[in-house]
Amino acid sequence: MKKALILIFSVVLLVLSSPVSSAKPVNVADATPTDHPIYPPV
Amino acid sequence: MEFGALIKFYRTQKGMTQAELAKGICSVPHLSKIENNSKEANEETISLLLERLEIGLEEMDEKEGLIQTLLGQLGEKINYYLKDKIDEIYQKLQEMEHIIPFSKFIHTYELYKYRYLLFKGFLAEAESQKDLLFKQKKNFSQHEAYLFRYFNAVCLIMKGQYKAADELLEALHNEPSNETQNAEFFYHRAFVKGSLEQSGHAIHFGKMALQLFMNEHNFFRILHTLMMLGINYTQSNIYEEAEDCFKHFIRNAELLKQDKLLPQIYHNMGYLQNKKGNQKEALKYYEKSLALQPINNPHYLVTLYSIGEIQYLLHETAKAKECFQVVSSVAKELGVKKYRLLADFYLFHIVSPEKAFKYLESKVIPYLEGTNEHYNDLTSFYKMLSGFYCEQGIYMEAVKYLNKIT
């Protein structure tokens, strides 16, 4: 029951925070850059 | 020295019967018992038998001492990361391989052979050596048993199985012996923690390793530890400390003529600038790093991929595409699945985001989830997917990926 409520709440939040009218194409670059350091020898 | 086995070995090699060897020295049943180590023979009998076999008793004792010294040196050179000297010592030990089975250092030798193979990056041979040692593990002393488990942890690190390595190192650390109070052990703990993206722990162990390496004037390992600390400070957003580590590294690498490490450090300085949001500065460092690297090299892949990501971020699509195409083909050639998948994802994304996200869901994410190691990569891809589904109005899917971010 609690989980379902959280799920509904999350969906409502998402709907509210992303109005369709201002939707823009997903830009991969907007996401956090992935981490690719080069480690020293083992 | 196990003289019984030694006598039997040389007698057989010389094609002598027990009667021929024992004649005038002892009885055949007595020799038989000596050879099977079921009877302690006196030194005089042993000496006479060895003399007939043209082997000097003193010479054998000297050789046993030499084996011990060489094994100590091999361990030390590995600890000090003196690549050039290691082969020389290993070669000397190999020349004595026919005697080593009769010495009391048989297990220590086989254990250090395992460590040597790992050090050289000969993973297949190291695995075979591990299997051989596994069969002997009941006969190990406490110290030998520790070495075996520690080297197994090193083997797991080399195979990229950081979670298993971490558990093993943690178990060793919690044991009451003092075996783990050394710089190399802390270095490997830091290595594993950093690879598992637990930067706080990595910094803690890295600092301990650095102090101990400094106490023993272990210059190469000091460099390696500085690089590791720099990476982990970057991951923890402690940028000033990271910059300090990298600066110390470059100064000392030049002094020690360790030019081979410079492409790695430039890459990591690029990584630091990228993390700080200075993409153009990052690009400069990555390009500096790339220019110093040979093409058929896993590090080349990582640097070129990082350049591709930044170019994409800067909307330089054509340049990004060129990078990802090379990454994809070199990764295929080298058998590095991760970077092939990641580069292909971007190549799809350039053409069609929908197609790219399907690829992300069906190929990239299952692979990354399967390895249990790449949490940061996964988090950013979960964010991308949830954003994508949000745009599409498929909120249940968007929530599914948001829930995966822990």
Short mmCIF file of C-alpha atoms in Angstrom, two decimals:
data_model
loop_
_atom_site.label_atom_id
_atom_site.label_comp_id
_atom_site.label_asym_id
_atom_site.label_seq_id
_atom_site.Cartn_x
_atom_site.Cartn_y
_atom_site.Cartn_z
CA MET A 1 0.00 0.00 0.00
CA LYS A 2 2.79 2.37 1.06
CA LYS A 3 4.82 1.46 -2.04
CA ALA A 4 1.82 2.08 -4.31
CA LEU A 5 1.29 5.51 -2.76
CA ILE A 6 4.95 6.41 -3.26
CA LEU A 7 4.69 5.26 -6.87
CA ILE A 8 1.57 7.36 -7.53
CA PHE A 9 3.15 10.34 -5.83
CA SER A 10 6.32 9.97 -7.96
CA VAL A 11 4.24 9.79 -11.16
CA VAL A 12 2.27 12.90 -10.17
CA LEU A 13 5.50 14.76 -9.41
CA LEU A 14 7.00 13.75 -12.72
CA VAL A 15 3.88 14.81 -14.65
CA LEU A 16 3.86 18.17 -12.88
CA SER A 17 7.54 18.79 -13.38
CA SER A 18 7.54 18.08 -17.11
CA PRO A 19 4.83 19.95 -18.99
CA VAL A 20 4.37 18.52 -22.48
CA SER A 21 4.24 21.97 -24.03
CA SER A 22 7.85 22.73 -23.04
CA ALA A 23 9.16 19.27 -23.84
CA LYS A 24 12.51 19.28 -25.62
CA PRO A 25 14.43 16.41 -27.13
CA VAL A 26 16.43 14.41 -24.58
CA ASN A 27 19.99 15.57 -24.65
CA VAL A 28 22.36 12.83 -23.58
CA ALA A 29 24.92 15.47 -22.80
CA ASP A 30 22.65 16.96 -20.13
CA ALA A 31 23.19 13.88 -18.00
CA THR A 32 26.08 13.71 -15.55
CA PRO A 33 29.28 12.91 -17.44
CA THR A 34 30.27 9.32 -16.84
CA ASP A 35 33.41 8.62 -14.83
CA HIS A 36 36.34 7.15 -16.71
CA PRO A 37 39.60 7.68 -14.86
CA ILE A 38 42.63 5.56 -15.67
CA TYR A 39 43.94 3.73 -12.64
CA PRO A 40 47.64 3.17 -11.89
CA PRO A 41 49.12 -0.34 -12.19
CA VAL A 42 47.92 -3.06 -9.80
CA MET B 1 66.52 -29.75 2.23
CA GLU B 2 64.51 -32.93 1.49
CA PHE B 3 67.55 -35.14 0.89
CA GLY B 4 65.57 -38.37 0.38
CA ALA B 5 63.67 -37.01 -2.59
CA LEU B 6 66.82 -35.30 -3.88
CA ILE B 7 68.84 -38.54 -3.81
CA LYS B 8 66.05 -40.46 -5.52
CA PHE B 9 65.77 -37.77 -8.20
CA TYR B 10 69.49 -37.74 -9.06
CA ARG B 11 69.86 -41.56 -8.80
CA THR B 12 66.99 -42.01 -11.31
CA GLN B 13 68.41 -39.29 -13.53
CA LYS B 14 71.78 -41.02 -13.60
CA GLY B 15 70.11 -44.38 -14.32
CA MET B 16 71.52 -46.06 -11.18
CA THR B 17 69.79 -48.82 -9.22
CA GLN B 18 69.40 -48.60 -5.44
CA ALA B 19 71.90 -51.47 -5.08
CA GLU B 20 74.51 -49.63 -7.14
CA LEU B 21 74.15 -46.47 -5.13
CA ALA B 22 73.98 -48.14 -1.72
CA LYS B 23 76.94 -50.49 -2.33
CA GLY B 24 79.45 -50.07 0.50
CA ILE B 25 77.51 -47.20 2.08
CA CYS B 26 74.31 -48.67 3.48
CA SER B 27 71.82 -51.45 2.85
CA VAL B 28 69.29 -51.25 0.01
CA PRO B 29 66.26 -51.26 2.40
CA HIS B 30 67.94 -48.43 4.34
CA LEU B 31 68.43 -46.39 1.16
CA SER B 32 64.85 -47.10 0.20
CA LYS B 33 63.67 -45.70 3.55
CA ILE B 34 65.90 -42.62 3.14
CA GLU B 35 64.56 -41.98 -0.34
CA ASN B 36 60.98 -42.19 0.91
CA ASN B 37 61.84 -39.91 3.82
CA SER B 38 60.59 -42.55 6.24
CA LYS B 39 63.98 -42.70 7.94
CA GLU B 40 66.24 -39.92 9.17
CA ALA B 41 69.71 -40.78 7.89
CA ASN B 42 72.84 -39.49 9.56
CA GLU B 43 74.78 -36.75 7.86
CA GLU B 44 77.70 -39.04 6.98
CA THR B 45 75.51 -41.50 5.05
CA ILE B 46 73.81 -38.64 3.20
CA SER B 47 77.17 -37.11 2.42
CA LEU B 48 78.53 -40.40 0.99
CA LEU B 49 75.41 -40.99 -1.11
CA LEU B 50 75.54 -37.44 -2.50
CA GLU B 51 79.27 -37.81 -3.18
CA ARG B 52 78.58 -40.93 -5.26
CA LEU B 53 75.97 -38.96 -7.15
CA GLU B 54 78.58 -36.19 -7.60
CA ILE B 55 76.58 -33.66 -5.57
CA GLY B 56 78.23 -31.78 -2.71
CA LEU B 57 76.32 -31.51 0.60
CA GLU B 58 77.66 -28.04 1.28
CA GLU B 59 76.79 -26.99 -2.25
CA MET B 60 73.20 -28.08 -1.69
CA ASP B 61 72.98 -26.09 1.53
CA GLU B 62 74.38 -23.06 -0.27
CA LYS B 63 71.81 -23.47 -3.04
CA GLU B 64 68.99 -23.63 -0.51
CA GLY B 65 70.27 -20.40 1.00
CA LEU B 66 70.41 -18.84 -2.46
CA ILE B 67 66.82 -19.89 -3.19
CA GLN B 68 65.74 -18.16 0.01
CA THR B 69 67.66 -14.99 -0.88
CA LEU B 70 66.29 -14.90 -4.43
CA LEU B 71 62.73 -15.37 -3.22
CA GLY B 72 63.20 -12.50 -0.77
CA GLN B 73 64.57 -10.32 -3.57
CA LEU B 74 61.71 -11.23 -5.90
CA GLY B 75 59.16 -10.19 -3.27
CA GLU B 76 61.04 -6.97 -2.63
CA LYS B 77 61.34 -6.02 -6.31
CA ILE B 78 57.62 -6.62 -6.81
CA ASN B 79 56.87 -4.47 -3.77
CA TYR B 80 59.13 -1.70 -5.10
CA TYR B 81 57.73 -2.14 -8.61
CA LEU B 82 61.21 -2.51 -10.12
CA LYS B 83 60.06 -4.01 -13.39
CA ASP B 84 63.49 -4.36 -15.00
CA LYS B 85 65.09 -6.24 -12.09
CA ILE B 86 62.26 -8.70 -11.60
CA ASP B 87 62.84 -10.76 -14.74
CA GLU B 88 66.51 -11.12 -13.91
CA ILE B 89 65.76 -12.64 -10.48
CA TYR B 90 62.93 -14.79 -11.76
CA GLN B 91 65.28 -16.13 -14.42
CA LYS B 92 67.83 -17.11 -11.76
CA LEU B 93 65.14 -18.91 -9.78
CA GLN B 94 63.98 -20.76 -12.86
CA GLU B 95 67.52 -21.98 -13.42
CA MET B 96 67.27 -23.64 -9.98
CA GLU B 97 63.80 -25.06 -10.57
CA HIS B 98 65.10 -28.66 -10.59
CA ILE B 99 66.38 -28.29 -7.01
CA ILE B 100 63.59 -26.15 -5.55
CA PRO B 101 61.15 -29.10 -5.12
CA PHE B 102 63.65 -30.63 -2.66
CA SER B 103 64.03 -27.47 -0.62
CA LYS B 104 61.78 -26.22 2.14
CA PHE B 105 60.84 -23.26 -0.09
CA ILE B 106 58.85 -25.26 -2.58
CA HIS B 107 55.50 -23.64 -1.64
CA THR B 108 56.98 -20.15 -1.25
CA TYR B 109 58.54 -20.48 -4.69
CA GLU B 110 55.28 -21.59 -6.30
CA LEU B 111 53.44 -18.75 -4.52
CA TYR B 112 55.89 -16.11 -5.73
CA LYS B 113 55.74 -17.58 -9.21
CA TYR B 114 51.97 -16.91 -9.04
CA ARG B 115 52.63 -13.31 -7.90
CA TYR B 116 55.23 -12.86 -10.64
CA LEU B 117 52.78 -14.01 -13.34
CA LEU B 118 50.18 -11.58 -12.00
CA PHE B 119 52.73 -8.79 -11.93
CA LYS B 120 53.59 -9.45 -15.56
CA GLY B 121 49.89 -9.52 -16.48
CA PHE B 122 50.02 -13.16 -17.68
CA LEU B 123 46.53 -13.91 -16.44
CA ALA B 124 45.99 -17.30 -18.09
CA GLU B 125 49.27 -18.67 -16.70
CA ALA B 126 48.51 -17.14 -13.32
CA GLU B 127 45.16 -18.94 -13.27
CA SER B 128 46.85 -22.29 -13.97
CA GLN B 129 49.37 -21.58 -11.22
CA LYS B 130 46.51 -20.75 -8.87
CA ASP B 131 44.88 -24.13 -9.62
CA LEU B 132 48.17 -25.90 -8.93
CA LEU B 133 48.55 -24.06 -5.62
CA PHE B 134 44.93 -24.72 -4.65
CA LYS B 135 45.66 -28.46 -4.57
CA GLN B 136 48.55 -27.83 -2.18
CA LYS B 137 46.83 -25.38 0.14
CA LYS B 138 46.35 -27.92 2.95
CA ASN B 139 50.13 -28.18 3.22
CA PHE B 140 50.67 -24.43 3.54
CA SER B 141 52.08 -22.76 6.63
CA GLN B 142 50.07 -19.86 8.09
CA HIS B 143 52.18 -17.31 6.21
CA GLU B 144 51.92 -19.26 2.95
CA ALA B 145 48.14 -19.51 3.36
CA TYR B 146 48.01 -15.73 3.84
CA LEU B 147 50.11 -15.14 0.72
CA PHE B 148 47.88 -17.43 -1.33
CA ARG B 149 44.72 -15.57 -0.34
CA TYR B 150 46.33 -12.17 -0.79
CA PHE B 151 47.61 -13.05 -4.26
CA ASN B 152 44.13 -14.37 -5.09
CA ALA B 153 42.79 -10.92 -4.21
CA VAL B 154 45.38 -9.36 -6.56
CA CYS B 155 44.23 -11.81 -9.25
CA LEU B 156 40.60 -10.75 -8.74
CA ILE B 157 41.61 -7.07 -9.05
CA MET B 158 43.37 -7.81 -12.33
CA LYS B 159 40.24 -9.53 -13.62
CA GLY B 160 38.14 -6.51 -12.62
CA GLN B 161 36.20 -8.48 -9.97
CA TYR B 162 36.47 -5.73 -7.38
CA LYS B 163 33.61 -6.78 -5.12
CA ALA B 164 35.06 -10.25 -4.58
CA ALA B 165 38.55 -8.76 -4.13
CA ASP B 166 37.20 -6.31 -1.56
CA GLU B 167 35.56 -9.10 0.46
CA LEU B 168 38.76 -11.14 0.45
CA LEU B 169 40.96 -8.19 1.48
CA GLU B 170 38.47 -7.25 4.19
CA ALA B 171 38.55 -10.83 5.53
CA LEU B 172 42.37 -10.81 5.57
CA HIS B 173 42.40 -7.42 7.28
CA ASN B 174 40.11 -8.72 10.04
CA GLU B 175 42.35 -11.65 10.86
CA PRO B 176 44.46 -11.29 14.01
CA SER B 177 47.86 -11.64 12.30
CA ASN B 178 49.96 -8.57 11.46
CA GLU B 179 50.47 -9.66 7.86
CA THR B 180 48.26 -6.92 6.42
CA GLN B 181 50.08 -3.98 8.05
CA ASN B 182 52.07 -3.16 4.96
CA ALA B 183 51.97 -0.52 2.26
CA GLU B 184 51.17 -2.83 -0.65
CA PHE B 185 48.16 -4.29 1.14
CA PHE B 186 46.75 -0.80 1.84
CA TYR B 187 47.50 0.21 -1.75
CA HIS B 188 45.45 -2.71 -3.05
CA ARG B 189 42.65 -1.94 -0.61
CA ALA B 190 42.61 1.65 -1.86
CA PHE B 191 42.66 0.39 -5.46
CA VAL B 192 39.61 -1.81 -4.89
CA LYS B 193 37.66 0.81 -2.92
CA GLY B 194 38.33 3.39 -5.63
CA SER B 195 37.21 1.00 -8.36
CA LEU B 196 34.02 0.34 -6.41
CA GLU B 197 33.51 4.10 -6.30
CA GLN B 198 33.86 4.20 -2.52
CA SER B 199 36.20 7.17 -2.69
CA GLY B 200 36.16 8.01 1.03
CA HIS B 201 37.49 4.56 1.89
CA ALA B 202 39.92 4.70 -1.01
CA ILE B 203 41.36 7.99 0.26
CA HIS B 204 41.67 6.55 3.78
CA PHE B 205 43.62 3.48 2.63
CA GLY B 206 45.52 5.45 0.00
CA LYS B 207 46.85 7.87 2.62
CA MET B 208 47.98 4.95 4.80
CA ALA B 209 49.72 3.36 1.82
CA LEU B 210 51.36 6.67 0.87
CA GLN B 211 52.80 7.18 4.34
CA LEU B 212 54.21 3.64 4.46
CA PHE B 213 55.61 3.84 0.92
CA MET B 214 57.28 7.14 1.87
CA ASN B 215 58.81 5.52 4.96
CA GLU B 216 60.38 2.85 2.78
CA HIS B 217 61.36 5.31 0.00
CA ASN B 218 59.30 3.31 -2.46
CA PHE B 219 59.28 5.95 -5.18
CA PHE B 220 57.35 4.20 -7.96
CA ARG B 221 54.60 3.15 -5.62
CA ILE B 222 54.48 6.69 -4.20
CA LEU B 223 53.72 7.86 -7.76
CA HIS B 224 51.03 5.22 -8.22
CA THR B 225 49.43 6.10 -4.89
CA LEU B 226 49.45 9.82 -5.73
CA MET B 227 47.63 9.04 -8.97
CA MET B 228 45.08 6.93 -7.12
CA LEU B 229 44.52 9.60 -4.47
CA GLY B 230 44.10 12.23 -7.20
CA ILE B 231 41.39 10.14 -8.88
CA ASN B 232 39.56 9.56 -5.61
CA TYR B 233 39.76 13.20 -4.52
CA THR B 234 38.29 14.06 -7.94
CA GLN B 235 35.50 11.55 -7.44
CA SER B 236 34.79 13.08 -4.03
CA ASN B 237 34.77 16.61 -5.49
CA ILE B 238 37.81 17.60 -3.40
CA TYR B 239 39.41 19.31 -6.33
CA GLU B 240 42.27 21.22 -4.70
CA GLU B 241 43.67 18.07 -3.11
CA ALA B 242 43.29 16.25 -6.43
CA GLU B 243 45.21 18.98 -8.24
CA ASP B 244 47.97 18.85 -5.59
CA CYS B 245 48.33 15.08 -6.04
CA PHE B 246 48.58 15.40 -9.82
CA LYS B 247 51.11 18.24 -9.58
CA HIS B 248 53.31 16.23 -7.19
CA PHE B 249 52.95 13.31 -9.53
CA ILE B 250 54.10 15.18 -12.64
CA ARG B 251 57.09 16.72 -10.83
CA ASN B 252 58.24 13.37 -9.45
CA ALA B 253 57.48 11.40 -12.61
CA GLU B 254 59.79 13.75 -14.52
CA LEU B 255 62.51 13.32 -11.88
CA LEU B 256 62.18 9.54 -12.01
CA LYS B 257 61.99 9.55 -15.80
CA GLN B 258 58.63 7.77 -15.67
CA ASP B 259 57.41 9.25 -18.95
CA LYS B 260 55.25 6.20 -19.57
CA LEU B 261 52.93 7.31 -16.79
CA LEU B 262 52.43 10.82 -18.19
CA PRO B 263 49.58 9.92 -20.62
CA GLN B 264 47.69 8.40 -17.69
CA ILE B 265 48.14 11.45 -15.50
CA TYR B 266 47.11 13.84 -18.30
CA HIS B 267 44.01 11.73 -18.81
CA ASN B 268 43.18 11.93 -15.11
CA MET B 269 43.78 15.69 -15.11
CA GLY B 270 41.30 15.85 -17.98
CA TYR B 271 38.92 13.81 -15.88
CA LEU B 272 39.35 16.30 -13.02
CA GLN B 273 38.63 19.30 -15.28
CA ASN B 274 35.62 17.52 -16.75
CA LYS B 275 34.28 16.86 -13.26
CA LYS B 276 34.77 20.54 -12.44
CA GLY B 277 32.72 21.43 -15.52
CA ASN B 278 35.68 22.87 -17.48
CA GLN B 279 35.06 20.84 -20.61
CA LYS B 280 37.39 22.78 -22.89
CA GLU B 281 40.24 22.49 -20.39
CA ALA B 282 39.46 18.78 -20.02
CA LEU B 283 39.61 18.35 -23.77
CA LYS B 284 43.11 19.84 -23.84
CA TYR B 285 44.38 17.36 -21.28
CA TYR B 286 42.67 14.40 -22.94
CA GLU B 287 44.18 15.35 -26.29
CA LYS B 288 47.61 15.77 -24.71
CA SER B 289 47.23 12.29 -23.23
CA LEU B 290 45.99 10.76 -26.48
CA ALA B 291 48.92 12.14 -28.45
CA LEU B 292 51.33 10.19 -26.21
CA GLN B 293 49.51 6.84 -26.42
CA PRO B 294 49.79 3.96 -28.89
CA ILE B 295 46.49 3.21 -30.62
CA ASN B 296 46.10 -0.46 -29.74
CA ASN B 297 45.88 0.09 -26.04
CA PRO B 298 42.95 -0.09 -23.58
CA HIS B 299 43.91 3.31 -22.14
CA TYR B 300 43.72 4.85 -25.62
CA LEU B 301 40.12 3.68 -25.77
CA VAL B 302 39.20 5.33 -22.47
CA THR B 303 40.80 8.64 -23.44
CA LEU B 304 39.26 8.71 -26.91
CA TYR B 305 35.86 7.79 -25.48
CA SER B 306 36.15 10.64 -22.95
CA ILE B 307 36.98 13.04 -25.80
CA GLY B 308 33.95 11.76 -27.73
CA GLU B 309 31.69 12.42 -24.74
CA ILE B 310 32.93 15.99 -24.35
CA GLN B 311 32.66 16.72 -28.08
CA TYR B 312 29.07 15.47 -27.91
CA LEU B 313 28.45 17.66 -24.89
CA LEU B 314 29.84 20.64 -26.82
CA HIS B 315 27.49 19.75 -29.76
CA GLU B 316 30.47 18.93 -32.00
CA THR B 317 28.55 15.96 -33.39
CA ALA B 318 30.83 15.22 -36.35
CA LYS B 319 33.95 15.13 -34.16
CA ALA B 320 32.16 13.04 -31.55
CA LYS B 321 31.01 10.59 -34.21
CA GLU B 322 34.56 10.19 -35.48
CA CYS B 323 35.79 9.41 -31.94
CA PHE B 324 33.03 6.89 -31.20
CA GLN B 325 33.57 5.12 -34.52
CA VAL B 326 37.25 4.58 -33.72
CA VAL B 327 36.44 3.55 -30.12
CA SER B 328 33.88 1.04 -31.34
CA SER B 329 36.24 -0.60 -33.83
CA VAL B 330 39.33 -0.61 -31.56
CA ALA B 331 37.25 -1.94 -28.64
CA LYS B 332 36.01 -4.74 -30.89
CA GLU B 333 39.58 -5.52 -31.91
CA LEU B 334 40.83 -5.54 -28.31
CA GLY B 335 37.76 -7.37 -26.97
CA VAL B 336 36.81 -4.55 -24.57
CA LYS B 337 33.05 -4.99 -24.51
CA LYS B 338 32.22 -2.05 -22.25
CA TYR B 339 33.61 0.65 -24.53
CA ARG B 340 32.22 -0.99 -27.67
CA LEU B 341 28.73 -0.88 -26.15
CA LEU B 342 29.10 2.68 -24.87
CA ALA B 343 30.47 4.00 -28.16
CA ASP B 344 27.73 2.23 -30.14
CA PHE B 345 25.13 3.78 -27.86
CA TYR B 346 26.34 7.28 -28.79
CA LEU B 347 26.59 6.35 -32.46
CA PHE B 348 22.93 5.26 -32.37
CA HIS B 349 22.03 8.41 -30.47
CA ILE B 350 23.48 10.63 -33.17
CA VAL B 351 21.12 9.02 -35.70
CA SER B 352 18.05 8.30 -33.58
CA PRO B 353 17.63 8.83 -29.81
CA GLU B 354 14.74 6.30 -29.73
CA LYS B 355 16.91 3.62 -31.24
CA ALA B 356 19.77 4.53 -28.88
CA PHE B 357 17.62 4.19 -25.79
CA LYS B 358 16.30 0.83 -26.94
CA TYR B 359 19.95 -0.22 -27.36
CA LEU B 360 20.76 1.18 -23.94
CA GLU B 361 17.98 -0.89 -22.35
CA SER B 362 18.60 -4.10 -24.25
CA LYS B 363 22.40 -4.20 -24.37
CA VAL B 364 24.28 -1.59 -22.35
CA ILE B 365 22.37 -1.66 -19.06
CA PRO B 366 22.12 -5.48 -18.82
CA TYR B 367 25.89 -5.66 -19.39
CA LEU B 368 26.73 -3.00 -16.81
CA GLU B 369 24.27 -4.46 -14.28
CA GLY B 370 25.75 -7.91 -14.89
CA THR B 371 29.25 -6.81 -13.98
CA ASN B 372 28.12 -5.31 -10.63
CA GLU B 373 30.91 -2.74 -10.84
CA HIS B 374 29.93 0.34 -12.85
CA TYR B 375 27.59 2.18 -10.49
CA ASN B 376 28.39 5.69 -11.74
CA ASP B 377 27.88 4.72 -15.38
CA LEU B 378 24.62 3.02 -14.48
CA THR B 379 23.35 6.00 -12.49
CA SER B 380 23.88 8.40 -15.37
CA PHE B 381 22.23 6.00 -17.83
CA TYR B 382 19.25 5.48 -15.49
CA LYS B 383 18.88 9.27 -15.35
CA MET B 384 19.01 9.48 -19.14
CA LEU B 385 16.40 6.75 -19.55
CA SER B 386 14.08 8.20 -16.98
CA GLY B 387 14.37 11.60 -18.71
CA PHE B 388 13.68 9.97 -22.06
CA TYR B 389 10.54 8.17 -20.84
CA CYS B 390 9.40 11.31 -19.10
CA GLU B 391 9.58 13.21 -22.39
CA GLN B 392 7.64 10.42 -24.03
CA GLY B 393 4.97 10.59 -21.32
CA ILE B 394 5.66 6.99 -20.27
CA TYR B 395 5.89 7.82 -16.59
CA MET B 396 5.80 4.30 -15.18
CA GLU B 397 9.01 3.48 -17.05
CA ALA B 398 10.54 6.80 -15.98
CA VAL B 399 9.79 5.98 -12.34
CA LYS B 400 11.19 2.47 -12.77
CA TYR B 401 14.59 3.90 -13.69
CA LEU B 402 14.47 6.63 -11.06
CA ASN B 403 13.87 3.90 -8.45
CA LYS B 404 17.00 2.12 -9.60
CA ILE B 405 19.16 5.09 -8.63
CA THR B 406 20.30 4.40 -5.11
#
